[in-house]
Structures are given as structure tokens and as C-alpha cells.
mmCIF file of C-alpha atoms and ligand atoms in Angstrom:
data_model
loop_
_atom_site.group_PDB
_atom_site.id
_atom_site.type_symbol
_atom_site.label_atom_id
_atom_site.label_comp_id
_atom_site.label_asym_id
_atom_site.label_seq_id
_atom_site.Cartn_x
_atom_site.Cartn_y
_atom_site.Cartn_z
ATOM 1 C CA MET A 1 0.153 -0.058 -0.104
ATOM 2 C CA ALA A 2 1.483 3.626 -0.604
ATOM 3 C CA SER A 3 2.179 5.392 2.536
ATOM 4 C CA ALA A 4 2.017 9.405 2.906
ATOM 5 C CA ASP A 5 5.459 9.330 0.613
ATOM 6 C CA SER A 6 3.523 8.058 -2.289
ATOM 7 C CA ASP A 7 3.870 8.995 -5.504
ATOM 8 C CA SER A 8 0.322 9.084 -6.848
ATOM 9 C CA GLY A 9 -1.875 11.508 -5.787
ATOM 10 C CA PRO A 10 -3.039 14.918 -7.310
ATOM 11 C CA GLY A 11 -2.596 15.113 -10.763
ATOM 12 C CA THR A 12 -3.035 11.528 -11.045
ATOM 13 C CA ASP A 13 -6.036 9.421 -11.956
ATOM 14 C CA ILE A 14 -4.961 7.376 -8.721
ATOM 15 C CA PRO A 15 -6.222 9.041 -5.522
ATOM 16 C CA LEU A 16 -3.543 8.713 -2.677
ATOM 17 C CA ALA A 17 -3.954 6.295 0.309
ATOM 18 C CA VAL A 18 -3.512 7.340 3.528
ATOM 19 C CA LYS A 19 -2.886 4.855 5.920
ATOM 20 C CA ILE A 20 -4.361 6.251 9.776
ATOM 21 C CA LEU A 21 -4.073 4.688 13.026
ATOM 22 C CA ILE A 22 -6.628 4.572 15.184
ATOM 23 C CA ALA A 23 -5.536 3.738 18.407
ATOM 24 C CA GLY A 24 -6.066 4.251 22.358
ATOM 25 C CA GLY A 25 -6.739 2.452 25.986
ATOM 26 C CA PHE A 26 -8.549 -0.809 26.412
ATOM 27 C CA GLY A 27 -12.181 -0.543 25.164
ATOM 28 C CA ALA A 28 -12.568 2.982 24.311
ATOM 29 C CA GLY A 29 -14.515 2.510 21.492
ATOM 30 C CA LYS A 30 -11.660 1.979 18.365
ATOM 31 C CA THR A 31 -13.595 -1.098 16.538
ATOM 32 C CA THR A 32 -16.333 0.623 16.821
ATOM 33 C CA MET A 33 -14.982 3.717 14.760
ATOM 34 C CA VAL A 34 -13.379 2.470 12.533
ATOM 35 C CA GLY A 35 -16.552 0.186 11.827
ATOM 36 C CA SER A 36 -18.589 3.063 11.637
ATOM 37 C CA VAL A 37 -16.604 5.143 9.442
ATOM 38 C CA SER A 38 -15.670 2.160 6.797
ATOM 39 C CA GLU A 39 -17.446 2.381 3.640
ATOM 40 C CA ILE A 40 -15.993 -0.986 3.261
ATOM 41 C CA THR A 41 -17.454 -4.407 5.461
ATOM 42 C CA PRO A 42 -14.524 -4.033 7.922
ATOM 43 C CA LEU A 43 -12.071 -6.502 8.815
ATOM 44 C CA SER A 44 -11.776 -6.833 12.383
ATOM 45 C CA THR A 45 -10.085 -9.511 14.776
ATOM 46 C CA GLU A 46 -12.461 -9.845 17.616
ATOM 47 C CA GLU A 47 -12.413 -12.770 19.837
ATOM 48 C CA ILE A 48 -14.855 -13.610 23.061
ATOM 49 C CA MET A 49 -13.002 -12.275 26.106
ATOM 50 C CA THR A 50 -12.626 -15.500 28.122
ATOM 51 C CA GLU A 51 -11.721 -15.541 31.936
ATOM 52 C CA ALA A 52 -8.604 -15.908 31.673
ATOM 53 C CA SER A 53 -8.167 -12.059 30.695
ATOM 54 C CA MET A 54 -8.736 -11.587 34.158
ATOM 55 C CA GLY A 55 -6.449 -10.377 36.480
ATOM 56 C CA VAL A 56 -4.338 -9.588 33.113
ATOM 57 C CA ASP A 57 -6.045 -6.991 31.008
ATOM 58 C CA ASP A 58 -7.394 -4.031 33.273
ATOM 59 C CA LEU A 59 -11.373 -4.349 33.207
ATOM 60 C CA GLY A 60 -11.743 -1.731 35.414
ATOM 61 C CA GLY A 61 -14.526 0.541 33.956
ATOM 62 C CA VAL A 62 -15.310 -1.649 30.929
ATOM 63 C CA GLU A 63 -16.785 -4.579 32.887
ATOM 64 C CA ASP A 64 -19.851 -4.690 30.772
ATOM 65 C CA LYS A 65 -16.815 -5.774 27.653
ATOM 66 C CA THR A 66 -17.025 -8.998 26.151
ATOM 67 C CA THR A 67 -15.103 -8.837 22.993
ATOM 68 C CA THR A 68 -11.789 -7.833 22.793
ATOM 69 C CA THR A 69 -9.749 -6.929 19.295
ATOM 70 C CA VAL A 70 -6.759 -9.374 19.182
ATOM 71 C CA ALA A 71 -4.902 -8.550 15.525
ATOM 72 C CA LEU A 72 -6.124 -5.684 14.526
ATOM 73 C CA ASP A 73 -9.251 -3.552 12.032
ATOM 74 C CA PHE A 74 -8.777 -2.269 9.479
ATOM 75 C CA GLY A 75 -11.171 -0.358 7.401
ATOM 76 C CA ARG A 76 -10.833 2.038 4.212
ATOM 77 C CA ILE A 77 -12.777 5.823 3.730
ATOM 78 C CA THR A 78 -13.120 7.872 0.939
ATOM 79 C CA ILE A 79 -12.388 11.215 1.343
ATOM 80 C CA ASP A 80 -12.597 12.584 -2.091
ATOM 81 C CA GLU A 81 -11.129 11.997 -5.678
ATOM 82 C CA LYS A 82 -8.245 12.419 -4.677
ATOM 83 C CA VAL A 83 -7.648 11.113 -0.745
ATOM 84 C CA VAL A 84 -8.265 7.958 0.179
ATOM 85 C CA LEU A 85 -7.618 6.575 3.306
ATOM 86 C CA TYR A 86 -7.185 3.212 4.981
ATOM 87 C CA LEU A 87 -7.246 2.700 8.942
ATOM 88 C CA PHE A 88 -6.142 0.909 11.183
ATOM 89 C CA GLY A 89 -7.667 -0.450 14.931
ATOM 90 C CA THR A 90 -5.128 -1.006 17.030
ATOM 91 C CA PRO A 91 -5.535 -3.374 19.425
ATOM 92 C CA GLY A 92 -6.325 -2.137 23.019
ATOM 93 C CA GLN A 93 -5.034 -4.355 25.667
ATOM 94 C CA GLY A 94 -1.146 -4.104 26.787
ATOM 95 C CA ARG A 95 -0.212 -8.143 26.330
ATOM 96 C CA PHE A 96 -0.646 -6.751 22.373
ATOM 97 C CA TRP A 97 1.876 -3.376 22.777
ATOM 98 C CA PHE A 98 4.328 -5.374 20.400
ATOM 99 C CA MET A 99 1.934 -4.368 17.581
ATOM 100 C CA TRP A 100 2.209 -1.376 17.095
ATOM 101 C CA ASP A 101 4.992 -0.359 15.616
ATOM 102 C CA GLU A 102 4.911 -2.403 12.759
ATOM 103 C CA LEU A 103 1.178 -1.119 12.747
ATOM 104 C CA ALA A 104 2.621 2.340 12.697
ATOM 105 C CA ALA A 105 4.748 2.010 9.962
ATOM 106 C CA GLY A 106 4.132 4.555 6.771
ATOM 107 C CA ALA A 107 0.953 5.942 8.825
ATOM 108 C CA LEU A 108 0.788 9.997 8.299
ATOM 109 C CA GLY A 109 -1.053 10.331 11.570
ATOM 110 C CA SER A 110 -3.526 8.597 14.392
ATOM 111 C CA VAL A 111 -6.192 8.927 15.955
ATOM 112 C CA VAL A 112 -6.550 8.399 19.561
ATOM 113 C CA ILE A 113 -9.457 8.053 21.550
ATOM 114 C CA ALA A 114 -10.168 8.632 24.479
ATOM 115 C CA ASP A 115 -12.977 7.157 27.020
ATOM 116 C CA THR A 116 -13.785 9.675 29.582
ATOM 117 C CA ARG A 117 -14.879 6.942 31.842
ATOM 118 C CA ARG A 118 -10.567 6.089 32.287
ATOM 119 C CA LEU A 119 -9.172 9.221 29.948
ATOM 120 C CA ASP A 120 -6.081 7.753 32.012
ATOM 121 C CA SER A 121 -6.108 4.543 29.719
ATOM 122 C CA CYS A 122 -5.143 6.786 26.341
ATOM 123 C CA PHE A 123 -1.755 7.349 28.127
ATOM 124 C CA PRO A 124 -0.024 4.815 26.343
ATOM 125 C CA ALA A 125 -1.265 5.712 23.088
ATOM 126 C CA VAL A 126 -0.567 9.548 23.561
ATOM 127 C CA ASP A 127 3.093 9.000 24.599
ATOM 128 C CA PHE A 128 3.581 6.364 21.639
ATOM 129 C CA PHE A 129 2.418 9.168 19.233
ATOM 130 C CA GLU A 130 4.888 11.518 20.709
ATOM 131 C CA HIS A 131 8.061 9.903 20.494
ATOM 132 C CA ARG A 132 8.120 8.534 17.772
ATOM 133 C CA ASP A 133 6.611 12.120 16.455
ATOM 134 C CA ILE A 134 3.640 10.320 14.705
ATOM 135 C CA PRO A 135 0.863 13.567 14.470
ATOM 136 C CA PHE A 136 -2.382 12.436 16.160
ATOM 137 C CA VAL A 137 -5.839 14.059 16.962
ATOM 138 C CA VAL A 138 -7.218 13.565 20.608
ATOM 139 C CA ALA A 139 -11.523 12.555 19.849
ATOM 140 C CA VAL A 140 -12.642 12.113 23.141
ATOM 141 C CA ASN A 141 -16.127 9.326 23.009
ATOM 142 C CA ARG A 142 -18.374 10.592 25.689
ATOM 143 C CA PHE A 143 -19.622 7.350 27.493
ATOM 144 C CA GLU A 144 -23.661 7.907 29.249
ATOM 145 C CA GLY A 145 -22.268 7.672 33.201
ATOM 146 C CA ALA A 146 -19.450 8.754 32.867
ATOM 147 C CA CYS A 147 -17.765 12.570 33.210
ATOM 148 C CA ASP A 148 -18.635 15.623 30.807
ATOM 149 C CA TYR A 149 -15.457 16.836 29.969
ATOM 150 C CA THR A 150 -14.620 19.678 27.887
ATOM 151 C CA PRO A 151 -11.661 19.896 25.512
ATOM 152 C CA GLU A 152 -9.443 21.829 27.149
ATOM 153 C CA GLU A 153 -10.435 19.544 30.680
ATOM 154 C CA VAL A 154 -8.899 16.731 28.346
ATOM 155 C CA ARG A 155 -6.150 18.720 26.915
ATOM 156 C CA ASP A 156 -5.187 19.788 30.694
ATOM 157 C CA ALA A 157 -4.909 16.313 31.623
ATOM 158 C CA VAL A 158 -3.717 14.369 29.019
ATOM 159 C CA ASP A 159 -0.717 17.012 29.024
ATOM 160 C CA LEU A 160 -1.006 17.812 25.584
ATOM 161 C CA GLY A 161 0.920 20.498 23.405
ATOM 162 C CA GLY A 162 -1.165 22.855 22.387
ATOM 163 C CA ASP A 163 -1.595 22.028 18.838
ATOM 164 C CA VAL A 164 -2.829 18.866 19.228
ATOM 165 C CA PRO A 165 -6.645 19.399 18.359
ATOM 166 C CA VAL A 166 -8.867 17.170 20.605
ATOM 167 C CA LEU A 167 -12.782 16.715 19.675
ATOM 168 C CA MET A 168 -15.473 15.400 21.338
ATOM 169 C CA THR A 169 -16.795 12.336 19.154
ATOM 170 C CA ASP A 170 -19.285 9.597 19.142
ATOM 171 C CA ALA A 171 -17.710 6.532 17.863
ATOM 172 C CA ARG A 172 -20.979 4.836 16.393
ATOM 173 C CA ASP A 173 -21.977 8.073 14.461
ATOM 174 C CA ARG A 174 -19.997 8.175 10.909
ATOM 175 C CA ASP A 175 -20.380 11.774 9.984
ATOM 176 C CA SER A 176 -18.322 12.530 13.957
ATOM 177 C CA GLY A 177 -15.756 9.950 13.086
ATOM 178 C CA LYS A 178 -15.513 11.801 9.787
ATOM 179 C CA ARG A 179 -15.115 15.340 10.986
ATOM 180 C CA VAL A 180 -12.245 13.596 13.345
ATOM 181 C CA LEU A 181 -10.649 12.203 10.152
ATOM 182 C CA ILE A 182 -11.204 15.079 8.143
ATOM 183 C CA ALA A 183 -9.317 17.510 11.661
ATOM 184 C CA LEU A 184 -6.071 14.573 11.532
ATOM 185 C CA VAL A 185 -5.545 15.299 7.535
ATOM 186 C CA GLU A 186 -5.796 18.776 7.992
ATOM 187 C CA HIS A 187 -3.932 18.528 11.213
ATOM 188 C CA VAL A 188 -1.106 16.344 9.434
ATOM 189 C CA MET A 189 -0.930 19.135 6.488
ATOM 190 C CA ARG A 190 -0.767 22.061 8.687
ATOM 191 C CA ARG A 191 2.612 20.578 10.624
ATOM 192 C CA ARG A 192 3.897 20.147 7.249
ATOM 193 C CA SER A 193 3.286 23.290 5.781
ATOM 194 C CA PRO A 194 3.290 25.932 8.613
ATOM 195 C CA ALA A 195 2.422 28.294 5.926
ATOM 196 C CA LEU A 196 -1.572 26.887 6.304
ATOM 197 C CA SER A 197 -1.730 27.528 9.869
ATOM 198 C CA GLY A 198 -3.727 29.999 11.089
HETATM 199 N N1 GTP B 201 -22.159 4.794 24.610
HETATM 200 C C1 GTP B 201 -21.352 4.251 24.323
HETATM 201 N N2 GTP B 201 -20.716 3.178 23.853
HETATM 202 C C2 GTP B 201 -19.783 3.287 22.594
HETATM 203 C C3 GTP B 201 -19.421 3.746 22.325
HETATM 204 N N3 GTP B 201 -17.984 3.647 21.242
HETATM 205 C C4 GTP B 201 -18.232 2.541 21.931
HETATM 206 N N4 GTP B 201 -19.068 2.181 22.474
HETATM 207 C C5 GTP B 201 -19.550 0.600 22.975
HETATM 208 O O1 GTP B 201 -17.848 0.024 23.953
HETATM 209 C C6 GTP B 201 -17.834 -1.462 23.165
HETATM 210 C C7 GTP B 201 -16.242 -1.363 23.389
HETATM 211 O O2 GTP B 201 -16.122 -0.898 22.066
HETATM 212 P P1 GTP B 201 -14.815 -1.228 20.871
HETATM 213 O O3 GTP B 201 -14.695 -0.438 19.702
HETATM 214 O O4 GTP B 201 -15.241 -2.588 21.145
HETATM 215 O O5 GTP B 201 -13.352 -1.107 21.757
HETATM 216 P P2 GTP B 201 -11.949 -0.847 21.103
HETATM 217 O O6 GTP B 201 -11.472 0.405 21.823
HETATM 218 O O7 GTP B 201 -11.716 -1.730 19.966
HETATM 219 O O8 GTP B 201 -11.952 -2.757 22.293
HETATM 220 P P3 GTP B 201 -10.670 -2.942 22.453
HETATM 221 O O9 GTP B 201 -10.096 -3.542 20.926
HETATM 222 O O10 GTP B 201 -10.777 -4.421 23.226
HETATM 223 O O11 GTP B 201 -9.258 -2.700 22.862
HETATM 224 C C8 GTP B 201 -19.066 -1.446 22.151
HETATM 225 O O12 GTP B 201 -19.864 -2.450 23.601
HETATM 226 C C9 GTP B 201 -19.287 -0.704 22.052
HETATM 227 O O13 GTP B 201 -20.687 -1.219 21.455
HETATM 228 C C10 GTP B 201 -19.626 5.563 22.469
HETATM 229 O O14 GTP B 201 -19.976 6.328 22.055
HETATM 230 N N5 GTP B 201 -21.261 5.679 23.368
HETATM 231 MG MG1 MG B 202 -10.873 -3.254 19.177
#
């Protein structure tokens, strides 16, 4: 697959294929977001959670969860005739972290989903992208009954750089997910061409 460095793109008939990661903590809504925005039937690698997960995975706040991603989610969304995004949802559990470097290879950027039931679960994903200098946006996925944060409260709590966009989202809603992806693409463009800022 072509990556951000692909030769294809504007000026050719072949749309630019862009790789985007959908990351975040365990149960934050990654598989849900890939599924809601993808225009193809998403590939997903869900497995039933068994008792083996207890004591290994941090189920605090997500006790109702019955399945989990064991490899990746994959979906696709066409932004316009020039740009197609290929979405790779990461597995959320700590024991699958070894896969993240491979999944991140060639990625233009990432969406980090923050779960309002346990905001701290997105810290490792934020650290991962900051250390590799991969641009990301934070999408705050609201869960009923959890605290309602403002984007600024999330920015402070997660200690984000001032230029990292923070958006409220509903991972189940296609338009909401699409807005997040467009914000990410715009953020990457601003970082690459600072003249576009402002
Ligand atoms: N109320 C509510 N539920 C959501 C939302 N997003 C996801 N869910 C539900 O939360 C559960 C977990 O979502 P997943 O998409 O599997 O989470 P994940 O991040 O892929 O989980 P792992 O792959 O196990 O890390 C599912 O039952 C979803 O239906 C949301 O915005 N609001
Ligand atoms: Mg998942």
C-alpha cells in the first residue's frame, strides 16, 4: 500500500492512499469507530474475552465488555476523488503492544480515542505517538454516565501540546468519525506546511 510518501495523488488518476491509525486504550471505541466510518465491511479480529483475561487485562470501568481486538481492525474511507484513507485500528490491551510499531509503519497520523470513563487509558497511546513524532488528534468518546469533560479539560488532563486538536466524538456515528479524520488530515497538513496555519 502506498503511504504518505506515495508518488500517487493530486495530478494523477489514482487517489492518494493514506494510512491512518485508530488507537487508544482498552475498550475506548476503536473497533466501533473503524466500523462506523468504513465504506467497506471492516476486517475485524474480535475474540470473545475469556476468564483468562481476568487479572491480566484492566477491566475497571469496562466490566461489560465481552470481546476484544486481538490483532487489528481494517477499514477504508474515501475523503474525495484524490484521497482515500485506510484505517488500522490497534488492539487496546497492553499484551498486544508489540504490534503497534508494525501497525504504525508508514502511517500519516493517528486518532487517539480517549474514553471518558477512564481518561488515563489513553496515556500510553499519546506517549507512543509523541515519542515517534507521529501527528495525532485526540477524539474524546463520550460514554453515558461518565464524566463530561470539555476539550480543554481533556487537554490539561492528558498534558497535550497546544497544537494537538481535541474533538468530542461519538465513535458510533459515521459523520462524527469522519469529522475527526478530516481534522487529523488538516492537522497533518498544517504540520507539514506551517504557512497554512492560522
Ligand atoms: N455508549 C457508548 N458506547 C460505545 C461508544 N463507542 C463504543 N461503545 C461501545 O463500547 C464497547 C467497546 O467498544 P470497542 O469498539 O470494541 O472498543 P475497542 O477500543 O475496539 O476495544 P479493544 O479492541 O478491546 O481495546 C462496545 O460495546 C461499543 O458498542 C460510545 O461512543 N458510546
Ligand atoms: Mg477493538
